PDB file of C-alpha atoms and ligand atoms in Angstrom:
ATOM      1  CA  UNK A  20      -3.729 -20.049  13.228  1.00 89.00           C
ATOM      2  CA  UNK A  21      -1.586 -19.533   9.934  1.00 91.00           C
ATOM      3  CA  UNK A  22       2.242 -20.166  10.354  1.00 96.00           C
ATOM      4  CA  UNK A  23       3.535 -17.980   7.427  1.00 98.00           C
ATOM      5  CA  UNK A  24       7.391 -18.890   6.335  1.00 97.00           C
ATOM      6  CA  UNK A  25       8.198 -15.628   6.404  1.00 98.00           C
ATOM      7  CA  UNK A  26      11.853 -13.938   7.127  1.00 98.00           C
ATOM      8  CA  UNK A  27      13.620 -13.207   9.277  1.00 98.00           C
ATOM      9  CA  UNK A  28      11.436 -15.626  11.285  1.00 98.00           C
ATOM     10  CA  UNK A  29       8.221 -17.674  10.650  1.00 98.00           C
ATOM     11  CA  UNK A  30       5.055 -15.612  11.633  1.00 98.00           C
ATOM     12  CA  UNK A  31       1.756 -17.348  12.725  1.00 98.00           C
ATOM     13  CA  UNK A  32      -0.944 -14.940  11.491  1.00 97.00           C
ATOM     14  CA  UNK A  33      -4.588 -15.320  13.221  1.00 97.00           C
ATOM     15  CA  UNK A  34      -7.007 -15.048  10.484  1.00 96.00           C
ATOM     16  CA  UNK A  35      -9.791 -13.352  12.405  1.00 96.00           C
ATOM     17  CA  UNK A  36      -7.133 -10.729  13.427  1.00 98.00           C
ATOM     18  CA  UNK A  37      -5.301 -10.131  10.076  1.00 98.00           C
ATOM     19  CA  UNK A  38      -6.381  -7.576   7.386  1.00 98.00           C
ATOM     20  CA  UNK A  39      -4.500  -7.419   3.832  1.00 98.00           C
ATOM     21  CA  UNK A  40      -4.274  -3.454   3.465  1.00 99.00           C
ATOM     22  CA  UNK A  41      -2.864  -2.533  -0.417  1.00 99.00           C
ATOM     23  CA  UNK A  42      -1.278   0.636  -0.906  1.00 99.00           C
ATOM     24  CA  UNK A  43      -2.267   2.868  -3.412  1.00 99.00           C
ATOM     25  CA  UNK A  44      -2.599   0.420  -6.789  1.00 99.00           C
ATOM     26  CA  UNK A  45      -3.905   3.614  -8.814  1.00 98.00           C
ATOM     27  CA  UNK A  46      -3.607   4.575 -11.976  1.00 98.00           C
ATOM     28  CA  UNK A  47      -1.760   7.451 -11.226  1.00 98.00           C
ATOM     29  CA  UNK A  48       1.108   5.992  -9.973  1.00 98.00           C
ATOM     30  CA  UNK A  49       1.062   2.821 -12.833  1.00 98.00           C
ATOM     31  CA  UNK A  50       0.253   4.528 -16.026  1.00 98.00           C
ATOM     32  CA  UNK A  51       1.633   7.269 -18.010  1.00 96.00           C
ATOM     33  CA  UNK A  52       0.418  10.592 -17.722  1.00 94.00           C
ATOM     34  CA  UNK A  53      -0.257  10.298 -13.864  1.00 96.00           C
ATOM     35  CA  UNK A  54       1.423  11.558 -10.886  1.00 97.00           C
ATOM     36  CA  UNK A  55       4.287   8.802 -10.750  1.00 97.00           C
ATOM     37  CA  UNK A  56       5.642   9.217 -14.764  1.00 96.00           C
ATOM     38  CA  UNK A  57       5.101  13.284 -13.819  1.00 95.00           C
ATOM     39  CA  UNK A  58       8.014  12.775 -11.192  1.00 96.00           C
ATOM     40  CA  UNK A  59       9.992  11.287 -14.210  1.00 95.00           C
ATOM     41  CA  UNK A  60       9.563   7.951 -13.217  1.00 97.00           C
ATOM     42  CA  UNK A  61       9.597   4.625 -15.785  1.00 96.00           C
ATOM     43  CA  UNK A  62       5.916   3.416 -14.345  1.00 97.00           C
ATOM     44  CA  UNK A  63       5.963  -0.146 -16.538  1.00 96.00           C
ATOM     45  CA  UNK A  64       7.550  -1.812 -13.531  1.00 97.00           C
ATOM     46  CA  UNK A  65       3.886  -1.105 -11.756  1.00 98.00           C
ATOM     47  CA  UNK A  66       1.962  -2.763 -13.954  1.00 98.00           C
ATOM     48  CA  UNK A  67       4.360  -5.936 -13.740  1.00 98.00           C
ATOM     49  CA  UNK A  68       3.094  -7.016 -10.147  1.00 98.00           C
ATOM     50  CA  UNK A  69      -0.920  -6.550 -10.722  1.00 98.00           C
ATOM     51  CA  UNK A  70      -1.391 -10.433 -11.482  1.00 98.00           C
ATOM     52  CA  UNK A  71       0.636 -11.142  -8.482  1.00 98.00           C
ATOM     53  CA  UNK A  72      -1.617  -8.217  -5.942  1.00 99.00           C
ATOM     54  CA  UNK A  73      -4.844  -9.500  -7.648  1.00 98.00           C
ATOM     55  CA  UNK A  74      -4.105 -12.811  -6.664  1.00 98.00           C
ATOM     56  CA  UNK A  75      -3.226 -12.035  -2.763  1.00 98.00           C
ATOM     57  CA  UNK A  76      -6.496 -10.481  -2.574  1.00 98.00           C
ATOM     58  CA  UNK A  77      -8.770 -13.028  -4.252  1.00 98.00           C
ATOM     59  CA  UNK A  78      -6.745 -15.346  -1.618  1.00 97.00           C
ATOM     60  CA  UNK A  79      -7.989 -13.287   1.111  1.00 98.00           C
ATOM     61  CA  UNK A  80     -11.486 -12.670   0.315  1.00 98.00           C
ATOM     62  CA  UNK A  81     -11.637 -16.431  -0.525  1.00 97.00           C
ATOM     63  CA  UNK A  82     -10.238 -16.657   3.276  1.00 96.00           C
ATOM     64  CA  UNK A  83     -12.611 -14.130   4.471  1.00 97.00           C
ATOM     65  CA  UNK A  84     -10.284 -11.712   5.692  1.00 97.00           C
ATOM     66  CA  UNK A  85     -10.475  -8.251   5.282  1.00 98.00           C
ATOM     67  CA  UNK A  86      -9.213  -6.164   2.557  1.00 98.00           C
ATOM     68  CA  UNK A  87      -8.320  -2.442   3.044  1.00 99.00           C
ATOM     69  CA  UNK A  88      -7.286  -0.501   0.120  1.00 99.00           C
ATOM     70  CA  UNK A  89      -5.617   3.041   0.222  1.00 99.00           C
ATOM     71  CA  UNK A  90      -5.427   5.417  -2.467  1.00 99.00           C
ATOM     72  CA  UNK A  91      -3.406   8.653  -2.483  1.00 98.00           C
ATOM     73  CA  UNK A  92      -5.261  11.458  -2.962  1.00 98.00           C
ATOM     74  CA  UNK A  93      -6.472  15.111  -2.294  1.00 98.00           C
ATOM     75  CA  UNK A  94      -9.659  16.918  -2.022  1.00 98.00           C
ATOM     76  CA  UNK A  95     -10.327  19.265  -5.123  1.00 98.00           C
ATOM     77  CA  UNK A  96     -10.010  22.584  -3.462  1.00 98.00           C
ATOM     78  CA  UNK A  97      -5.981  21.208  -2.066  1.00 98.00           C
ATOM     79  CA  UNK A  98      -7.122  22.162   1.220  1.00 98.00           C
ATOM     80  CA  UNK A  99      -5.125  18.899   2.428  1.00 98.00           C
ATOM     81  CA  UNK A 100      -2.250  19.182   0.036  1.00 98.00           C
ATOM     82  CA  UNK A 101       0.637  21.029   1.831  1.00 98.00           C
ATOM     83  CA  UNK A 102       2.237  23.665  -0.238  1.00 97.00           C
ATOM     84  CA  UNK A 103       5.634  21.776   0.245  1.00 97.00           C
ATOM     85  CA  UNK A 104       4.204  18.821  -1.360  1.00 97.00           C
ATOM     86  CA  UNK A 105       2.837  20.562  -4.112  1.00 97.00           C
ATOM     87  CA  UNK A 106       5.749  22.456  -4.765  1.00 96.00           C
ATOM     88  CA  UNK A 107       8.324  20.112  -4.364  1.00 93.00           C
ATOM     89  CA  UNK A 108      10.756  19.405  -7.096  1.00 90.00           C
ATOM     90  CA  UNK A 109      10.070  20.487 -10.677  1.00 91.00           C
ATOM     91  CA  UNK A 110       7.481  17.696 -11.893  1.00 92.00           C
ATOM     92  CA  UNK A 111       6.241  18.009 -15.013  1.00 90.00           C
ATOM     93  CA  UNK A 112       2.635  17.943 -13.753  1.00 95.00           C
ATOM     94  CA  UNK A 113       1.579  19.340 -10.154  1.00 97.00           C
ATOM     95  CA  UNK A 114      -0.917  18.213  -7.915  1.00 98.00           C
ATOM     96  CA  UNK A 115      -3.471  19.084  -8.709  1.00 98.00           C
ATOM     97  CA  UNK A 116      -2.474  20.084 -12.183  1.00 98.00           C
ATOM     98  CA  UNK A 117      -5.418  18.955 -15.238  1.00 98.00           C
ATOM     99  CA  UNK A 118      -3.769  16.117 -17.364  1.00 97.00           C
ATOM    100  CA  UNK A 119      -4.137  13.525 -19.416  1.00 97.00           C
ATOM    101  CA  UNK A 120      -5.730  10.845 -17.159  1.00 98.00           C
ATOM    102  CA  UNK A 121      -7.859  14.253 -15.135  1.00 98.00           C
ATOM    103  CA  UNK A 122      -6.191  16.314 -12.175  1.00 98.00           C
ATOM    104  CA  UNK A 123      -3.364  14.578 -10.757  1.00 98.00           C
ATOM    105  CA  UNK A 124      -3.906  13.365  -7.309  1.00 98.00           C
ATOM    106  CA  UNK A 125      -7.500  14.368  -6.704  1.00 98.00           C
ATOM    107  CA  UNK A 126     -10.066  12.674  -6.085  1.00 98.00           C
ATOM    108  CA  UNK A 127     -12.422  10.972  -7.962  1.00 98.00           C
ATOM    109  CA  UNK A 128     -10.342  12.241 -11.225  1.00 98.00           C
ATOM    110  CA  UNK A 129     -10.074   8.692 -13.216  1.00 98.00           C
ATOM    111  CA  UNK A 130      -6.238   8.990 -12.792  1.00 98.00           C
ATOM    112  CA  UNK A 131      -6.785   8.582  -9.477  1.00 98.00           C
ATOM    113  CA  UNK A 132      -8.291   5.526  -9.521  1.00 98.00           C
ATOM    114  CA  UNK A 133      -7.843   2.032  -8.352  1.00 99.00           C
ATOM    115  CA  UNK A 134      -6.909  -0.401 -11.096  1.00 98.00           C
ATOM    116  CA  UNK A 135      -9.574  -1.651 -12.613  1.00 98.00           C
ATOM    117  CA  UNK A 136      -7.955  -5.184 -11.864  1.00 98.00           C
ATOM    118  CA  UNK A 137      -7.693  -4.373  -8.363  1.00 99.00           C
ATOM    119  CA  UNK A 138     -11.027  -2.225  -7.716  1.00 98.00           C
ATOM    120  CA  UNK A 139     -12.497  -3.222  -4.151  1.00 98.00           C
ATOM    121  CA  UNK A 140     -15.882  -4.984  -4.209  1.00 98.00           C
ATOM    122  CA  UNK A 141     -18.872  -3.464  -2.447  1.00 98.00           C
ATOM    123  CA  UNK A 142     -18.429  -3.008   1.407  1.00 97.00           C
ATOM    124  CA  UNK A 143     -14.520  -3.077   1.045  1.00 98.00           C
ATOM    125  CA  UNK A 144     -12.947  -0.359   2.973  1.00 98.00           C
ATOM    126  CA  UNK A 145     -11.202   2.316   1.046  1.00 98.00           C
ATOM    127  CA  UNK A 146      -8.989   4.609   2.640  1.00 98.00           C
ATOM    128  CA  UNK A 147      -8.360   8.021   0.858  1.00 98.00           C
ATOM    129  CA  UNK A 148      -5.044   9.438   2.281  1.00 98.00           C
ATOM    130  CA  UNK A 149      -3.119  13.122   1.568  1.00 98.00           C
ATOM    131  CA  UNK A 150      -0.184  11.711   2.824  1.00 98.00           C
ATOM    132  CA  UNK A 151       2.572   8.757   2.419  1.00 98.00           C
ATOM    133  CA  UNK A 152       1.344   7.135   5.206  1.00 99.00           C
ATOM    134  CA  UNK A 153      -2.139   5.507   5.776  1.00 99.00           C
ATOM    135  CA  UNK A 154      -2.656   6.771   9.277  1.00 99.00           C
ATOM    136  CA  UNK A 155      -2.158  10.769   9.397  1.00 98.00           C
ATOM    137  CA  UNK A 156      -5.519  12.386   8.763  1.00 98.00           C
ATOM    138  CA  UNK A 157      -7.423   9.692   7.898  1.00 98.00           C
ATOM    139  CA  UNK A 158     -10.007   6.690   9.959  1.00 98.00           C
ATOM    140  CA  UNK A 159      -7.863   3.889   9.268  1.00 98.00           C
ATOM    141  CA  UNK A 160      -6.689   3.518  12.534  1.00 98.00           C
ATOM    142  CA  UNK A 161     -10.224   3.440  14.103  1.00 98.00           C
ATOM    143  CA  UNK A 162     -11.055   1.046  11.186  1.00 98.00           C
ATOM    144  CA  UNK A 163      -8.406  -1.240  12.265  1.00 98.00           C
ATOM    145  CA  UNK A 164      -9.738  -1.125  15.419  1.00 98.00           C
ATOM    146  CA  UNK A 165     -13.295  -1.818  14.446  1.00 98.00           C
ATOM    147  CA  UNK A 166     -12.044  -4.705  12.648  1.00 98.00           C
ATOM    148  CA  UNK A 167     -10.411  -6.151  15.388  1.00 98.00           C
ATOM    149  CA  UNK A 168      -7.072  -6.128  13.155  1.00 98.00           C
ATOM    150  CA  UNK A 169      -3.905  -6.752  14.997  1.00 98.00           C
ATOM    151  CA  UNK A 170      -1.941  -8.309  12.289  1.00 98.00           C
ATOM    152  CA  UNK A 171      -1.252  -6.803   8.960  1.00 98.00           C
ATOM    153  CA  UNK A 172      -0.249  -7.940   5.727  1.00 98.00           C
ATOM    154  CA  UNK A 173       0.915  -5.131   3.030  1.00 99.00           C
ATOM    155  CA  UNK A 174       1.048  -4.691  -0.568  1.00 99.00           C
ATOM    156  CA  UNK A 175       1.058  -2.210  -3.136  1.00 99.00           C
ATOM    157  CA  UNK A 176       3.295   0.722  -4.211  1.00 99.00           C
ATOM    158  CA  UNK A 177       5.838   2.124  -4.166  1.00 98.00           C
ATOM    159  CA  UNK A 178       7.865   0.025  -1.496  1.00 99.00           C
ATOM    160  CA  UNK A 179       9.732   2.785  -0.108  1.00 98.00           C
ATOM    161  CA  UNK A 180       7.497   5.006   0.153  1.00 98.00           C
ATOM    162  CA  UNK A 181       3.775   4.617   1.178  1.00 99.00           C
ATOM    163  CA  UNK A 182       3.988   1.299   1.689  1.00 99.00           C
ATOM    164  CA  UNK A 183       7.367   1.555   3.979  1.00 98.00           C
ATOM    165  CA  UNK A 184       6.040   4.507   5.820  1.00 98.00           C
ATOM    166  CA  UNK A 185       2.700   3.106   6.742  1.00 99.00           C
ATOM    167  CA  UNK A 186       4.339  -0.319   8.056  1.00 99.00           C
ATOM    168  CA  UNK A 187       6.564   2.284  10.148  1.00 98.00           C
ATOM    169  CA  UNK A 188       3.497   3.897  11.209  1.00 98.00           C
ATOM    170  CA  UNK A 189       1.745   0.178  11.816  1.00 99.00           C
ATOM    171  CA  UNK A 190       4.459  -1.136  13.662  1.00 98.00           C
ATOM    172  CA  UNK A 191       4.684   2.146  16.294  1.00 98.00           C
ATOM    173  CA  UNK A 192       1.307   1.381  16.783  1.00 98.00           C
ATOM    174  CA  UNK A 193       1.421  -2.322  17.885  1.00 98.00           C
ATOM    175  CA  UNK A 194       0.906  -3.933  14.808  1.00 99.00           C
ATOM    176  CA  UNK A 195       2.269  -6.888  13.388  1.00 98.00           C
ATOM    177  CA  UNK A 196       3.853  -6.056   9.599  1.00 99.00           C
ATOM    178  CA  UNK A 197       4.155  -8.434   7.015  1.00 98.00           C
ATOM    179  CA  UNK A 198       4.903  -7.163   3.510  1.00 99.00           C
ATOM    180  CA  UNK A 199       4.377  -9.435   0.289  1.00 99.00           C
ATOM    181  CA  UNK A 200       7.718  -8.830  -1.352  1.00 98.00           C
ATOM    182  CA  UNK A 201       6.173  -9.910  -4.635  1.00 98.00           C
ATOM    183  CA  UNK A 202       3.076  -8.209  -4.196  1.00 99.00           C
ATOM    184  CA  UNK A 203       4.834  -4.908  -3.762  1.00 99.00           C
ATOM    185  CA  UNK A 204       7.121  -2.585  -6.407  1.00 98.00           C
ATOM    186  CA  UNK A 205       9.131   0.584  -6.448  1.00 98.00           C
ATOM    187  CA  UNK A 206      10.621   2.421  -9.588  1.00 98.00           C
ATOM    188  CA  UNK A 207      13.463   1.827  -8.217  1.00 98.00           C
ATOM    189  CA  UNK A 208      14.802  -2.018  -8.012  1.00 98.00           C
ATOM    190  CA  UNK A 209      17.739  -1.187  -5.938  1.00 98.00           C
ATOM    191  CA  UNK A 210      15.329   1.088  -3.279  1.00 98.00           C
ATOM    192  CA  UNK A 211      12.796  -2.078  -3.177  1.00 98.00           C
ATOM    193  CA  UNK A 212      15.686  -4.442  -2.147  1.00 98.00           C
ATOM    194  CA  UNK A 213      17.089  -2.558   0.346  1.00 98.00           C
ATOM    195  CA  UNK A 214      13.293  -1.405   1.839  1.00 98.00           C
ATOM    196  CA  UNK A 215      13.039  -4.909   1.832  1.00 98.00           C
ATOM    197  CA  UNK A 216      16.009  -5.685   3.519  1.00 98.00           C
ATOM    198  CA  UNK A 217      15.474  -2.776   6.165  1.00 98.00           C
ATOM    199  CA  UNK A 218      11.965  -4.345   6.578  1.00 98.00           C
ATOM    200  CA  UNK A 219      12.951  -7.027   8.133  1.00 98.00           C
ATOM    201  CA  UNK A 220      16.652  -6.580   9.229  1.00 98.00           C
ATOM    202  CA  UNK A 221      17.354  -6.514  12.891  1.00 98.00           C
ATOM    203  CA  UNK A 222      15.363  -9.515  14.367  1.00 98.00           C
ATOM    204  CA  UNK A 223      12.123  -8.103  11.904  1.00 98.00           C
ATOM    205  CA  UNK A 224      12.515  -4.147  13.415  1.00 98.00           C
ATOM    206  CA  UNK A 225       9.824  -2.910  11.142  1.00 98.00           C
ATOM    207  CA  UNK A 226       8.255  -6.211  10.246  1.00 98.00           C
ATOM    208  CA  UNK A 227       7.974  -9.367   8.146  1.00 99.00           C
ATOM    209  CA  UNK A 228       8.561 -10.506   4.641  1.00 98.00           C
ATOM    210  CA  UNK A 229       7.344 -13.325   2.702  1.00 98.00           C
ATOM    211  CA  UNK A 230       5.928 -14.217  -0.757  1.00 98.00           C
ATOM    212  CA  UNK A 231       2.479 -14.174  -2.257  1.00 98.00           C
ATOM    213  CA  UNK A 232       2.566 -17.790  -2.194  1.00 98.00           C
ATOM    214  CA  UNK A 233       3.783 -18.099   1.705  1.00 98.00           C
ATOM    215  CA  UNK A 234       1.356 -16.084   2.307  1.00 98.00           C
ATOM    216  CA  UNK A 235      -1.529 -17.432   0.928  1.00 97.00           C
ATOM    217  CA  UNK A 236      -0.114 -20.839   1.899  1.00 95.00           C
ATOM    218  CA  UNK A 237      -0.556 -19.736   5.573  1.00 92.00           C
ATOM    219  CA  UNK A 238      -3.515 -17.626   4.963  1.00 90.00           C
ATOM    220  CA  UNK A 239      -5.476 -20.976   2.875  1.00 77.00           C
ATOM    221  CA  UNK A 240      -4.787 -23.590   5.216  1.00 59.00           C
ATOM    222  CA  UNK A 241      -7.353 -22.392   7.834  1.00 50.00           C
TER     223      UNK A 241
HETATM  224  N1  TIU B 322       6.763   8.662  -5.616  1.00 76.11           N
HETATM  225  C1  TIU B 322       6.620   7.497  -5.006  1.00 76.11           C
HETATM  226  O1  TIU B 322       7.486   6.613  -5.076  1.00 76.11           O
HETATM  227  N2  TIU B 322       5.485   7.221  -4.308  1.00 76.11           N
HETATM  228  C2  TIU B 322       4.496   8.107  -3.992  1.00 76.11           C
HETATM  229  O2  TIU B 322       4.559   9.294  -4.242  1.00 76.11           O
HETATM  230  N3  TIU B 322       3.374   7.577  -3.373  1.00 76.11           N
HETATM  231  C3  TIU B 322       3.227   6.253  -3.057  1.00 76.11           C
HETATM  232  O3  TIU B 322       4.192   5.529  -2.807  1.00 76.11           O
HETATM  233  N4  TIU B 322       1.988   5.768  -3.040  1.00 76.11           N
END
């Protein structure tokens, strides 16, 4: 077992029933001329934390524990793409929408891919998700399940948003939540620090937080 030095509390992780799941590191949400700079977001912060996610998951596959990656993303024809998420706000680029990087949001556009830093190996699972959230429409519950998972450990982007709302979802279902504070980024400091704070306010109401290096400290030692 892996005692992590996490807050509000330690954690003690069981390898063979942990899986590191990382939210959404695609280009469309860390370079311009994707999705996230079309919502008239800065998207340099993004690319600050790739060392630090690239490094969590070499840790785990060197642990032999499962990644899971997610990607936001819709199928071509927007048949999973709600009209009020298409249509909300006045971005400069829709879903859906050709730009510079391909469609925005669709996938297998080469905006919508996974860092190349970051790209799961063969036999990875990737989960391909229309909303902010990892479970709705989408296997990764049952893959949790086939994996035996019971324990999760989160990274990726933006804080507040998928990653927050699939720890929500993760924790309603039973799971354990740890989030890698420096493993995960917003575009907005002040909404990361107080997702954050949320996270794990309360006696850990939504979950766990801890650094890379906790982590992997916990993680390593088996
Ligand atoms: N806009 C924003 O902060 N995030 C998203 O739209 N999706 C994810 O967080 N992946």
């Amino acid at each position: 077992m892996a005692k992590v030095d996490a807050l509000p509390f330690p954690i003690v992780l069981d390898p063979k029933a942990t899986a590191l799941v990382v939210i959404d590191m695609q280009r469309d949400f860390a370079e311009p001329g994707g999705f996230g700079a079309s919502l008239g977001n800065d998207v340099s912060r993004i690319g600050a934390i790739v060392p630090t996610v690239k490094r969590l998951i070499e840790g785990f596959r060197a642990a032999g524990v499962p990644v899971i990656h997610t990607m936001e993303c819709h199928r071509p024809d927007l048949s999973d793409c709600p009209p009020a998420k298409r249509n909300r706000g006045a971005p400069a680029l829709r879903i859906g929408d050709k730009g510079p990087m391909g469609r925005v949001l669709i996938a297998g556009e080469p905006g919508t891919a996974i860092l190349d830093a970051l790209a799961p190996l063969p036999g990875e699972i990737v989960v391909e998700k229309p909303g902010k959230g990892a479970f709705y429409a989408t296997t990764f519950g049952e893959e949790l399940k086939r994996l035996g998972a019971r324990q999760l450990v989160f990274a990726g982007v933006t804080t507040e948003v998928c990653v927050q709302t699939t720890m929500r979802e993760a924790n309603d279902r039973g799971y354990e939540c740890v989030l890698a504070e420096d493993a995960t980024e917003s575009y907005f400091p002040e909404f990361k620090a107080a997702a954050i704070a949320m996270i794990r306010a309360q006696g850990a109401i939504v979950g766990w937080t801890a650094t890379t290096d906790q982590i992997l400290a916990g993680i390593a030692r088996e």
